[in-house]
Short mmCIF file of C-alpha atoms in Angstrom, two decimals:
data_model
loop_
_atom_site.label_atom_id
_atom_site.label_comp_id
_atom_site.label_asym_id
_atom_site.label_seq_id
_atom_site.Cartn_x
_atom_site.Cartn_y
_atom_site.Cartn_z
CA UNK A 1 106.49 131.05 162.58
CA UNK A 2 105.93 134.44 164.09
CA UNK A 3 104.06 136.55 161.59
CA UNK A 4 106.04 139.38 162.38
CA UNK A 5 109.30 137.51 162.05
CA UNK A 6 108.24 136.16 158.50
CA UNK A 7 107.27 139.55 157.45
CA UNK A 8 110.46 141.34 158.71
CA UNK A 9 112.82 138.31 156.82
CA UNK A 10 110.84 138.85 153.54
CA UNK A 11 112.00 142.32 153.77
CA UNK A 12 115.53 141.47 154.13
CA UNK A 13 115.17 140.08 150.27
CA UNK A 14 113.29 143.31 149.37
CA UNK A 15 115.62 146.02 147.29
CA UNK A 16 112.87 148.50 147.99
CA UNK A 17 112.69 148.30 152.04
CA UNK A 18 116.63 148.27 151.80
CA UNK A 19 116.51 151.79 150.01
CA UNK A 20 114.12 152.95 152.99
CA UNK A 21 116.80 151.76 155.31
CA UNK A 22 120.03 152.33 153.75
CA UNK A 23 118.97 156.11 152.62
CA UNK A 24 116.87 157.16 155.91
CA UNK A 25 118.40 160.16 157.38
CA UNK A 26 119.07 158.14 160.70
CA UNK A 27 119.46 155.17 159.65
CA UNK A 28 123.18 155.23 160.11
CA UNK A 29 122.97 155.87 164.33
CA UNK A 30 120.12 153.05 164.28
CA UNK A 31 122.64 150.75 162.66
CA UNK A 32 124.93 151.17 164.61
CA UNK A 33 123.52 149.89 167.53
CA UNK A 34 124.02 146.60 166.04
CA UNK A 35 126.70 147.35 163.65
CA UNK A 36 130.16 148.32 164.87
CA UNK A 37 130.50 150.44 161.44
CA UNK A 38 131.73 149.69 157.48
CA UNK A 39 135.61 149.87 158.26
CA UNK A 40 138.39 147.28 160.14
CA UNK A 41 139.24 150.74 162.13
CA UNK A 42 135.33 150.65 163.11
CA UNK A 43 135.91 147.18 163.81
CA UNK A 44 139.19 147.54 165.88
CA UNK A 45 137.77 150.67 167.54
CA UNK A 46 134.45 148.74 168.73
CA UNK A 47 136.63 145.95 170.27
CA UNK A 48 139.60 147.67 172.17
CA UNK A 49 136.39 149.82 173.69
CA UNK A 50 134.88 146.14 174.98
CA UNK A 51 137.62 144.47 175.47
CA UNK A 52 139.85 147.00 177.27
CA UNK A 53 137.13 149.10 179.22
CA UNK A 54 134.58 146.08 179.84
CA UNK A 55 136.30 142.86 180.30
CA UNK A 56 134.76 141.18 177.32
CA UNK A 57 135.55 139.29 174.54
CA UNK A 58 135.28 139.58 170.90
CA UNK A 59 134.42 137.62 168.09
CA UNK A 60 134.34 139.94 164.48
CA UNK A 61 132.17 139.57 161.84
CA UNK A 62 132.97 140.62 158.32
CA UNK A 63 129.58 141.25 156.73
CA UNK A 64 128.72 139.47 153.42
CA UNK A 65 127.29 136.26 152.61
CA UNK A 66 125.85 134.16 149.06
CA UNK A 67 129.28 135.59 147.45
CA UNK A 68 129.21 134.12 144.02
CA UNK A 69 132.32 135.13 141.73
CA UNK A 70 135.60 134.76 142.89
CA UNK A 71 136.67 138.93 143.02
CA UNK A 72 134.08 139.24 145.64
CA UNK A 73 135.16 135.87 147.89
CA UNK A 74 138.84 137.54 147.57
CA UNK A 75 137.78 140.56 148.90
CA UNK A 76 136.51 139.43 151.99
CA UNK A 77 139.43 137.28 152.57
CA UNK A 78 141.64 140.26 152.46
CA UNK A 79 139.50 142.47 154.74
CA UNK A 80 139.61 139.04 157.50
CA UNK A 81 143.36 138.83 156.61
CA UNK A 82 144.21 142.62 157.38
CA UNK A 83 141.78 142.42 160.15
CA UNK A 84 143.79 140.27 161.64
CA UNK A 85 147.05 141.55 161.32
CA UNK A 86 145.65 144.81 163.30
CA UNK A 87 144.12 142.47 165.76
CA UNK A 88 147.19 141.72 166.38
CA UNK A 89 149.26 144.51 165.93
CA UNK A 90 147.30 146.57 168.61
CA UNK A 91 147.47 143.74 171.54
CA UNK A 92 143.79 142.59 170.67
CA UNK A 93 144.31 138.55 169.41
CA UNK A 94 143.96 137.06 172.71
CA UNK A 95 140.52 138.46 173.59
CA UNK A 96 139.24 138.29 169.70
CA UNK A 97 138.55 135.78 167.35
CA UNK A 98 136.91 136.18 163.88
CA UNK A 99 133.54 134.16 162.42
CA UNK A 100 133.25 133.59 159.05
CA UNK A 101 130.54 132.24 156.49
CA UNK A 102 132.06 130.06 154.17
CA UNK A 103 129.39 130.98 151.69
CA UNK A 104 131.28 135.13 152.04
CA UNK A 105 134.49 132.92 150.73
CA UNK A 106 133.28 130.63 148.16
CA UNK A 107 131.15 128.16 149.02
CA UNK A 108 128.66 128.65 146.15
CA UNK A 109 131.47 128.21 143.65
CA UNK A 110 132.34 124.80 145.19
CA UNK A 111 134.20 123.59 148.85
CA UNK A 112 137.18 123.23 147.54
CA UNK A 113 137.10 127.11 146.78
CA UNK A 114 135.36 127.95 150.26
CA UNK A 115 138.15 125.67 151.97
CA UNK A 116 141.05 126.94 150.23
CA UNK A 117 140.02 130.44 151.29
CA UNK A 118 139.17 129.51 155.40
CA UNK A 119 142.42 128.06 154.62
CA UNK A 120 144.06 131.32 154.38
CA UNK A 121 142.26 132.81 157.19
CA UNK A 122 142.38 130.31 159.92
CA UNK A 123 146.59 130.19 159.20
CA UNK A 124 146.48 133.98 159.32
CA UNK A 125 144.73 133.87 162.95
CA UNK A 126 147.38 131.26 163.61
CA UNK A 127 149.95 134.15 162.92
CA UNK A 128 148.02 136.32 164.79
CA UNK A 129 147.95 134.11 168.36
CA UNK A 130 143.90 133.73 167.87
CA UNK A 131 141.67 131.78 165.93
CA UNK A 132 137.99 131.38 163.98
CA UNK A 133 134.77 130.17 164.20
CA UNK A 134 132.83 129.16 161.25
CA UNK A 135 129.44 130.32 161.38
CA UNK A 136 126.34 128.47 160.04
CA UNK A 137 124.01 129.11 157.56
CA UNK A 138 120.90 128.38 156.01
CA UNK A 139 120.37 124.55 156.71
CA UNK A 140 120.99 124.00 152.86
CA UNK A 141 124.77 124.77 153.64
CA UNK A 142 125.20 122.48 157.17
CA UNK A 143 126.44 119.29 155.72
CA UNK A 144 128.89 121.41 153.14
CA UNK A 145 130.10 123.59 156.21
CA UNK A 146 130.93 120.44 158.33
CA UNK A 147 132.70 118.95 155.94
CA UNK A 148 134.61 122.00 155.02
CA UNK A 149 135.05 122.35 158.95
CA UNK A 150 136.29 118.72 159.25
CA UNK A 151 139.11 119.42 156.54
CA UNK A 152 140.20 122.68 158.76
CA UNK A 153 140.38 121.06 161.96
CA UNK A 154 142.95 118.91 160.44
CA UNK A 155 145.66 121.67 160.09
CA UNK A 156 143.80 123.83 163.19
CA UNK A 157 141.76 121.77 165.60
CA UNK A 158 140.42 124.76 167.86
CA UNK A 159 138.32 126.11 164.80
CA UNK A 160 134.62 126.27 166.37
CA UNK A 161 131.71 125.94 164.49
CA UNK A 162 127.82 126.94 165.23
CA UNK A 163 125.06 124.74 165.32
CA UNK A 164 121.35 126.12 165.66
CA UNK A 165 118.87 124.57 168.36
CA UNK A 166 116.05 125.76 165.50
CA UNK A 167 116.99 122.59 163.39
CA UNK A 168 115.59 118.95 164.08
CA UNK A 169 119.32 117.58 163.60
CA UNK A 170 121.09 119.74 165.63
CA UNK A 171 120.91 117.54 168.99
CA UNK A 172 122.70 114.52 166.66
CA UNK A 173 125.08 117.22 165.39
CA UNK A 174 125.91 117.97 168.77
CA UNK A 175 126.61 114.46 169.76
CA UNK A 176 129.38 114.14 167.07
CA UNK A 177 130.65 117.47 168.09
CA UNK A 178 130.55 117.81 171.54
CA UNK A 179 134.60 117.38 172.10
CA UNK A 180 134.98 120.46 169.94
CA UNK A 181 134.72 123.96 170.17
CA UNK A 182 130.57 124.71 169.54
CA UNK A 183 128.58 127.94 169.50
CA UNK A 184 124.85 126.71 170.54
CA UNK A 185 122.42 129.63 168.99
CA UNK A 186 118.53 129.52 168.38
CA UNK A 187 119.08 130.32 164.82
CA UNK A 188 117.73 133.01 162.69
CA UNK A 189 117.33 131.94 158.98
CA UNK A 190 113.55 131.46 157.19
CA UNK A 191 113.67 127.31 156.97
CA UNK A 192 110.77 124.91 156.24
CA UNK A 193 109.11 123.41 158.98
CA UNK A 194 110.42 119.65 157.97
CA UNK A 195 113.34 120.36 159.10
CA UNK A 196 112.92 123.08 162.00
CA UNK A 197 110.93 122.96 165.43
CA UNK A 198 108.37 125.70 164.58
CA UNK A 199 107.03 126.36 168.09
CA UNK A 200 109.93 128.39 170.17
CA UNK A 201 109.06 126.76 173.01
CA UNK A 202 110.07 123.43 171.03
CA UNK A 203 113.23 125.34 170.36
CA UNK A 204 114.35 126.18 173.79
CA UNK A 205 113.94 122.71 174.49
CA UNK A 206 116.17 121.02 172.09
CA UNK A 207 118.29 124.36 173.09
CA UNK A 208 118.61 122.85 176.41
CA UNK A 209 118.77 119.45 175.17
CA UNK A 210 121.60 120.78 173.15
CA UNK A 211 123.52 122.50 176.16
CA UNK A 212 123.49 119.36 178.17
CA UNK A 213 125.18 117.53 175.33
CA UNK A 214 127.77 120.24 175.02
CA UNK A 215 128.55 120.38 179.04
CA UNK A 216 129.05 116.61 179.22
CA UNK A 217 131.21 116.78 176.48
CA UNK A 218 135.11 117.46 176.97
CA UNK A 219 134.81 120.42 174.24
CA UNK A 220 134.47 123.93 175.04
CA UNK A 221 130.89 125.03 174.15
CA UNK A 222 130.07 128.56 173.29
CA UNK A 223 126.22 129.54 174.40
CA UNK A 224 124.72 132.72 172.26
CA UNK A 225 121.70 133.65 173.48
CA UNK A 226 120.03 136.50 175.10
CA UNK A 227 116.96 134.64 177.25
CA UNK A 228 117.49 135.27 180.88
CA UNK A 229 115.73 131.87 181.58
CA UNK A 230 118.03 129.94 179.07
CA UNK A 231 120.56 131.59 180.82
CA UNK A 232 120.01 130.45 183.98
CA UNK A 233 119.78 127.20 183.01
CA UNK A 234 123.07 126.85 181.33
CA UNK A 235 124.66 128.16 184.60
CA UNK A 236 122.61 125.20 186.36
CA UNK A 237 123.56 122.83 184.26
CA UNK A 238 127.34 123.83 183.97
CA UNK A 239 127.86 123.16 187.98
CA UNK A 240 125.79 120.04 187.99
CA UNK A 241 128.39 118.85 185.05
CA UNK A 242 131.17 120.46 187.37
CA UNK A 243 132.27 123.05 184.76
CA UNK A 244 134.22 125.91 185.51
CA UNK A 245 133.51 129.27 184.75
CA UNK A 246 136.49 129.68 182.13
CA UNK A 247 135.42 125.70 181.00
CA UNK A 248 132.63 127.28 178.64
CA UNK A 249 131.14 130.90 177.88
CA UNK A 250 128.05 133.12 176.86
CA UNK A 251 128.00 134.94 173.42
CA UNK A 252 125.62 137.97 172.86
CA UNK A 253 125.19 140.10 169.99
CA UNK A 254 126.70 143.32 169.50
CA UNK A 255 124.07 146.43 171.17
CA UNK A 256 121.71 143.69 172.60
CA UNK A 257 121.20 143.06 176.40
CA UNK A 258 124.64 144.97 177.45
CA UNK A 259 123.94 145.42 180.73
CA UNK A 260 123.62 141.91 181.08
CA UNK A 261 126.75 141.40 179.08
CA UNK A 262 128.52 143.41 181.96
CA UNK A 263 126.41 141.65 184.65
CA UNK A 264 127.58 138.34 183.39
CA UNK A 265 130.96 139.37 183.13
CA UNK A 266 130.94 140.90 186.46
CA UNK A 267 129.99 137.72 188.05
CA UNK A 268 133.41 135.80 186.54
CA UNK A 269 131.67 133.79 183.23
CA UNK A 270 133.53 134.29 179.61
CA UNK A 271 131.18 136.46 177.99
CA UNK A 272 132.07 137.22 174.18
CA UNK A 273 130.41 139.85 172.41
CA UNK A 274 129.66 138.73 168.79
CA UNK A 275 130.39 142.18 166.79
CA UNK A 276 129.50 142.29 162.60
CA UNK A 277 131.24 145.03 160.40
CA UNK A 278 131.28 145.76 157.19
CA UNK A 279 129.32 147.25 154.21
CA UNK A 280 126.99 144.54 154.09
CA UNK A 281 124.71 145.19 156.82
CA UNK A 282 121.24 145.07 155.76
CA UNK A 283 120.70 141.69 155.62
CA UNK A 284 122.60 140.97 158.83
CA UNK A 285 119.80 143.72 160.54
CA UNK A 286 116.79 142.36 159.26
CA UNK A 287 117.85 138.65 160.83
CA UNK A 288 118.63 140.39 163.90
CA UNK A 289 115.22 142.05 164.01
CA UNK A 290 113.30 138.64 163.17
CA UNK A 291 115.58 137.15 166.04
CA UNK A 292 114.12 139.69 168.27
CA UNK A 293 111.08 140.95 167.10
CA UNK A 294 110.84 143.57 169.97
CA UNK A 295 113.67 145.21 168.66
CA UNK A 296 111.47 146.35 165.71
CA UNK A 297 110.08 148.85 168.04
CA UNK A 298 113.30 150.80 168.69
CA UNK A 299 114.20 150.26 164.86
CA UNK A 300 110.85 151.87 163.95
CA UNK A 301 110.80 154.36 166.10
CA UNK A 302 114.43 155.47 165.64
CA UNK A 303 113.51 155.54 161.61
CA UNK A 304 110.59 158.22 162.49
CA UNK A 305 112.41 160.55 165.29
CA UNK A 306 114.83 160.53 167.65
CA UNK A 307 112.23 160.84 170.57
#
């Protein structure tokens, strides 16, 4: 791994470096950059601007993860529940989804607890004419999140979930999946080697491996990633598997590569803009950063001075 990247994710577990951060006089503009803010107005705000202004779609974010009492998993229900009643209220649903990690609802207590809870929020984006995509974690959680995502798709069969190219099992994961809807990312969580491709030119490789499972495949896959040359090669493979623009779409993360965001847009592909909200944000930053180390410049520099 990167030695930068290992150094910036053991500072996402630091309660020290998250002072720095949290308390830095402009650490709040730097943030936000990535961040669409702490509120569902911030949230609602961020996504009329890209939906309504530049033609792109949304999926939202509530930040918070590794919830483990039951007060805290409600919580963040709630916010994805009123989230999506003003998703709804203001015209929004049909350009933007939500993502959620089961392990913000419950999944440490147990998966009947993290079910029961997606429960509530995939038949409240039902309500609200959109839907959800459950996002992956660490790969402790993959086999718990797939079943949990099995049991939803029985009640809402467009739920998506994300796989990771990073992991060794993905491209078999992607074989049971491909008639589904699947966001293909790199992944950006600190694993073990014994079950990750370490080299990330072994990761764009399965990545493409991946892709070409996902276009033959009569699902609708969802491809997050920033790399021009990835990129390219998606759009490649898409026309050789005779896929239409609006059969299959690019994700990018909120305040990365936004010109290209437009660009791709522009040009006629789906391009959803994955935006995180909430009061939980360090974490989500510091994974963002390892995913892209030469962010840590503009971070770093931002933290110093404003030139």
């Amino acid at each position: 791994m990167n030695p930068l990247r290992t150094l910036i994710l053991a500072a996402a577990g630091n309660d020290t470096v998250r002072r720095v951060v949290a308390t830095a006089p402009v650490s709040r503009d730097v943030v936000r950059r990535f961040v669409a803010g702490e509120k569902i107005t911030d949230a609602i705000d961020a996504t009329s601007e890209l939906v309504g202004r530049h033609s792109l779609r949304v999926t939202l974010d509530y930040l918070g993860e590794d919830t483990t009492d039951r007060a805290t998993a409600e919580r963040t229900v709630r916010a994805y529940l009123e989230l999506l009643d003003q998703l709804h209220d203001v015209g929004l649903a049909a350009d933007a989804e939500v993502s959620v990690k089961l392990s913000a609802v419950g999944l440490a207590l147990s998966e009947t607890s993290a079910l029961d809870n997606a429960s509530r929020i995939c038949a409240a984006a039902e309500q609200a004419a959109t839907t959800v995509t459950v996002d992956m974690e660490d790969h402790t959680t993959t086999d718990a999140t797939l079943r949990v995502l099995a049991e939803l798709r029985r009640h809402w069969p467009t739920v998506g979930t994300v796989l990771q190219a990073y992991l060794r099992r993905t491209l078999d994961d992607c074989r049971e999946l491909a008639d589904t809807r699947v966001r293909l990312c790199k992944g950006a969580y600190a694993e073990p080697a014994s079950v990750t491709y370490v080299d990330p030119h072994e990761v764009d490789l399965n990545y493409v491996r991946c892709a070409n499972v996902l276009l033959a495949g009569s699902g609708y896959p969802m491809f997050a990633t920033h790399d021009p040359r990835l990129i390219e090669i998606i759009g490649e493979r898409a026309r050789w598997y005779d896929k239409a623009v609006e059969d299959f779409e690019f994700q990018m993360l909120y305040g990365v590569r936004t010109g290209e965001q437009l660009h791709l847009a522009a040009e006629g592909h789906v391009v959803r803009v994955y935006v995180p909200f909430g009061e939980q944000w360090y974490g989500y930053l510091m994974r963002r950063l390892a995913e892209r180390p030469a962010n840590v410049a503009f971070f770093l520099r931002s933290l110093v001075g404003r030139s």
